[in-house]
Short mmCIF file of N, CA, C and O in Angstrom, two decimals:
data_model
loop_
_atom_site.label_atom_id
_atom_site.label_comp_id
_atom_site.label_asym_id
_atom_site.label_seq_id
_atom_site.Cartn_x
_atom_site.Cartn_y
_atom_site.Cartn_z
N MET A 24 95.21 87.28 -134.46
CA MET A 24 95.95 88.32 -133.80
C MET A 24 94.99 89.19 -132.99
O MET A 24 93.90 89.53 -133.44
N VAL A 25 95.40 89.55 -131.78
CA VAL A 25 94.58 90.37 -130.90
C VAL A 25 94.60 91.82 -131.39
O VAL A 25 95.66 92.36 -131.68
N ASP A 26 93.43 92.40 -131.49
CA ASP A 26 93.31 93.78 -131.95
C ASP A 26 93.32 94.70 -130.73
O ASP A 26 92.28 95.09 -130.19
N TYR A 27 94.53 95.07 -130.29
CA TYR A 27 94.68 95.91 -129.11
C TYR A 27 94.10 97.30 -129.30
O TYR A 27 93.57 97.90 -128.35
N LYS A 28 94.19 97.80 -130.51
CA LYS A 28 93.64 99.13 -130.77
C LYS A 28 92.14 99.13 -130.54
O LYS A 28 91.59 100.04 -129.89
N LYS A 29 91.45 98.11 -131.03
CA LYS A 29 90.00 98.02 -130.85
C LYS A 29 89.66 97.86 -129.37
O LYS A 29 88.71 98.48 -128.87
N MET A 30 90.45 97.06 -128.65
CA MET A 30 90.21 96.87 -127.21
C MET A 30 90.38 98.20 -126.48
O MET A 30 89.56 98.57 -125.63
N TYR A 31 91.45 98.91 -126.77
CA TYR A 31 91.74 100.18 -126.13
C TYR A 31 90.62 101.19 -126.40
O TYR A 31 90.13 101.85 -125.48
N LEU A 32 90.23 101.30 -127.66
CA LEU A 32 89.19 102.28 -128.01
C LEU A 32 87.86 101.92 -127.37
O LEU A 32 87.11 102.82 -126.95
N THR A 33 87.55 100.65 -127.27
CA THR A 33 86.32 100.22 -126.61
C THR A 33 86.32 100.64 -125.15
O THR A 33 85.34 101.21 -124.65
N LEU A 34 87.42 100.35 -124.47
CA LEU A 34 87.52 100.72 -123.06
C LEU A 34 87.56 102.24 -122.88
O LEU A 34 86.90 102.79 -121.99
N PHE A 35 88.31 102.92 -123.72
CA PHE A 35 88.41 104.37 -123.64
C PHE A 35 87.04 105.02 -123.82
O PHE A 35 86.65 105.92 -123.05
N ASN A 36 86.30 104.59 -124.83
CA ASN A 36 84.97 105.17 -125.09
C ASN A 36 84.00 104.90 -123.95
O ASN A 36 83.22 105.77 -123.56
N ALA A 37 84.05 103.69 -123.38
CA ALA A 37 83.19 103.37 -122.25
C ALA A 37 83.55 104.23 -121.04
O ALA A 37 82.67 104.69 -120.30
N THR A 38 84.84 104.45 -120.84
CA THR A 38 85.28 105.30 -119.74
C THR A 38 84.80 106.73 -119.92
O THR A 38 84.30 107.36 -118.98
N GLU A 39 84.93 107.25 -121.11
CA GLU A 39 84.45 108.60 -121.39
C GLU A 39 82.94 108.70 -121.17
O GLU A 39 82.47 109.69 -120.60
N ASP A 40 82.19 107.70 -121.62
CA ASP A 40 80.74 107.71 -121.40
C ASP A 40 80.41 107.73 -119.91
O ASP A 40 79.51 108.46 -119.46
N ALA A 41 81.13 106.93 -119.12
CA ALA A 41 80.88 106.88 -117.68
C ALA A 41 81.23 108.21 -117.01
O ALA A 41 80.49 108.70 -116.16
N VAL A 42 82.34 108.81 -117.39
CA VAL A 42 82.74 110.10 -116.82
C VAL A 42 81.69 111.16 -117.16
O VAL A 42 81.30 111.97 -116.30
N ASN A 43 81.21 111.16 -118.37
CA ASN A 43 80.19 112.13 -118.78
C ASN A 43 78.88 111.91 -118.01
O ASN A 43 78.23 112.88 -117.59
N ALA A 44 78.50 110.66 -117.82
CA ALA A 44 77.28 110.36 -117.07
C ALA A 44 77.42 110.83 -115.62
O ALA A 44 76.48 111.41 -115.05
N LEU A 45 78.57 110.59 -115.03
CA LEU A 45 78.80 111.04 -113.65
C LEU A 45 78.77 112.56 -113.55
O LEU A 45 78.26 113.12 -112.57
N GLU A 46 79.30 113.23 -114.53
CA GLU A 46 79.28 114.70 -114.53
C GLU A 46 77.83 115.20 -114.62
O GLU A 46 77.48 116.18 -113.96
N ASN A 47 77.01 114.52 -115.41
CA ASN A 47 75.60 114.90 -115.51
C ASN A 47 74.89 114.71 -114.18
O ASN A 47 74.07 115.55 -113.77
N VAL A 48 75.17 113.61 -113.50
CA VAL A 48 74.58 113.35 -112.18
C VAL A 48 75.05 114.42 -111.19
O VAL A 48 74.27 114.96 -110.42
N ARG A 49 76.34 114.72 -111.21
CA ARG A 49 76.90 115.75 -110.33
C ARG A 49 76.20 117.08 -110.55
O ARG A 49 75.81 117.77 -109.60
N GLN A 50 76.01 117.46 -111.79
CA GLN A 50 75.37 118.74 -112.10
C GLN A 50 73.91 118.73 -111.65
O GLN A 50 73.41 119.74 -111.12
N ALA A 51 73.22 117.61 -111.82
CA ALA A 51 71.82 117.52 -111.38
C ALA A 51 71.72 117.67 -109.86
O ALA A 51 70.80 118.33 -109.35
N LEU A 52 72.66 117.07 -109.13
CA LEU A 52 72.65 117.20 -107.67
C LEU A 52 72.95 118.63 -107.23
O LEU A 52 72.34 119.14 -106.29
N ILE A 53 73.87 119.28 -107.91
CA ILE A 53 74.18 120.68 -107.58
C ILE A 53 72.95 121.56 -107.81
O ILE A 53 72.60 122.40 -106.98
N GLU A 54 72.28 121.35 -108.92
CA GLU A 54 71.08 122.15 -109.23
C GLU A 54 69.98 121.90 -108.21
O GLU A 54 69.29 122.84 -107.80
N ALA A 55 69.80 120.65 -107.78
CA ALA A 55 68.79 120.33 -106.77
C ALA A 55 69.14 120.99 -105.44
O ALA A 55 68.25 121.54 -104.76
N GLN A 56 70.40 120.97 -105.07
CA GLN A 56 70.83 121.61 -103.84
C GLN A 56 70.57 123.12 -103.90
O GLN A 56 70.07 123.71 -102.94
N GLN A 57 70.90 123.73 -105.02
CA GLN A 57 70.68 125.17 -105.16
C GLN A 57 69.20 125.51 -105.09
O GLN A 57 68.80 126.51 -104.48
N LYS A 58 68.36 124.67 -105.69
CA LYS A 58 66.91 124.90 -105.65
C LYS A 58 66.40 124.80 -104.21
O LYS A 58 65.60 125.62 -103.77
N CYS A 59 66.89 123.80 -103.47
CA CYS A 59 66.48 123.65 -102.08
C CYS A 59 66.93 124.85 -101.24
O CYS A 59 66.18 125.33 -100.39
N GLU A 60 68.14 125.33 -101.50
CA GLU A 60 68.62 126.50 -100.78
C GLU A 60 67.75 127.72 -101.08
O GLU A 60 67.41 128.48 -100.18
N GLU A 61 67.37 127.90 -102.33
CA GLU A 61 66.51 129.02 -102.69
C GLU A 61 65.14 128.89 -102.02
O GLU A 61 64.58 129.87 -101.55
N LEU A 62 64.59 127.67 -101.98
CA LEU A 62 63.30 127.46 -101.32
C LEU A 62 63.41 127.79 -99.84
O LEU A 62 62.52 128.42 -99.26
N TYR A 63 64.50 127.39 -99.22
CA TYR A 63 64.69 127.65 -97.79
C TYR A 63 64.82 129.15 -97.52
O TYR A 63 64.18 129.69 -96.62
N VAL A 64 65.63 129.82 -98.33
CA VAL A 64 65.86 131.25 -98.13
C VAL A 64 64.60 132.05 -98.39
O VAL A 64 64.32 133.04 -97.71
N SER A 65 63.80 131.65 -99.35
CA SER A 65 62.62 132.42 -99.72
C SER A 65 61.38 132.06 -98.89
O SER A 65 60.36 132.73 -98.98
N ALA A 66 61.46 131.02 -98.05
CA ALA A 66 60.32 130.60 -97.24
C ALA A 66 60.12 131.59 -96.10
O ALA A 66 61.07 132.17 -95.59
N PRO A 67 58.86 131.78 -95.70
CA PRO A 67 58.63 132.65 -94.54
C PRO A 67 59.27 132.04 -93.29
O PRO A 67 59.35 130.82 -93.16
N GLU A 68 59.71 132.93 -92.40
CA GLU A 68 60.37 132.45 -91.19
C GLU A 68 59.37 131.75 -90.28
O GLU A 68 58.22 132.16 -90.18
N GLN A 69 59.84 130.70 -89.62
CA GLN A 69 59.02 129.95 -88.67
C GLN A 69 59.85 129.74 -87.42
O GLN A 69 61.08 129.76 -87.46
N ASP A 70 59.18 129.51 -86.31
CA ASP A 70 59.90 129.18 -85.09
C ASP A 70 60.61 127.86 -85.28
O ASP A 70 60.14 126.98 -86.00
N GLU A 71 61.74 127.70 -84.61
CA GLU A 71 62.48 126.44 -84.68
C GLU A 71 61.62 125.28 -84.22
O GLU A 71 61.73 124.18 -84.74
N GLU A 72 60.76 125.54 -83.24
CA GLU A 72 59.90 124.47 -82.72
C GLU A 72 58.95 123.97 -83.79
O GLU A 72 58.69 122.79 -83.91
N GLN A 73 58.43 124.89 -84.60
CA GLN A 73 57.52 124.48 -85.67
C GLN A 73 58.28 123.69 -86.73
O GLN A 73 57.77 122.73 -87.27
N GLU A 74 59.50 124.10 -87.04
CA GLU A 74 60.28 123.41 -88.06
C GLU A 74 60.62 121.99 -87.64
O GLU A 74 60.69 121.09 -88.46
N SER A 75 60.84 121.79 -86.33
CA SER A 75 61.21 120.46 -85.87
C SER A 75 59.99 119.58 -85.64
O SER A 75 60.12 118.41 -85.35
N GLY A 76 58.80 120.17 -85.71
CA GLY A 76 57.59 119.38 -85.55
C GLY A 76 57.09 119.32 -84.12
O GLY A 76 56.08 118.69 -83.83
N ARG A 77 57.79 119.97 -83.18
CA ARG A 77 57.36 119.96 -81.79
C ARG A 77 56.36 121.10 -81.58
O ARG A 77 56.41 122.12 -82.23
N LEU A 78 55.50 120.89 -80.59
CA LEU A 78 54.59 121.94 -80.21
C LEU A 78 55.27 122.86 -79.23
O LEU A 78 56.03 122.42 -78.37
N ALA A 79 54.96 124.12 -79.31
CA ALA A 79 55.53 125.08 -78.36
C ALA A 79 54.89 124.87 -77.00
O ALA A 79 53.69 124.60 -76.88
N ALA A 80 55.69 125.00 -75.97
CA ALA A 80 55.19 124.86 -74.61
C ALA A 80 54.33 126.08 -74.27
O ALA A 80 54.63 127.20 -74.70
N PRO A 81 53.25 125.87 -73.52
CA PRO A 81 52.41 127.02 -73.16
C PRO A 81 53.18 127.98 -72.27
O PRO A 81 54.04 127.57 -71.49
N ALA A 82 52.87 129.24 -72.40
CA ALA A 82 53.55 130.27 -71.60
C ALA A 82 53.17 130.11 -70.15
O ALA A 82 52.01 129.82 -69.81
N ALA A 83 54.12 130.33 -69.25
CA ALA A 83 53.86 130.25 -67.82
C ALA A 83 53.05 131.47 -67.40
O ALA A 83 53.29 132.57 -67.87
N THR A 84 52.08 131.26 -66.49
CA THR A 84 51.26 132.38 -66.03
C THR A 84 51.53 132.68 -64.59
O THR A 84 52.01 131.96 -63.83
#
């Protein structure tokens, strides 16, 4: 006889484990994003040209 209860519980438990793992990943990504935002906000201001890696053009004389 097929043990449907055991099959159901096996699948249910695996699903719960996967949902919990995904929630942990989601939380880790949120924390990383928040840390990056804090680093950006607390960094000294730079010219946009420096941030993009381009050199500033010399001033016209």
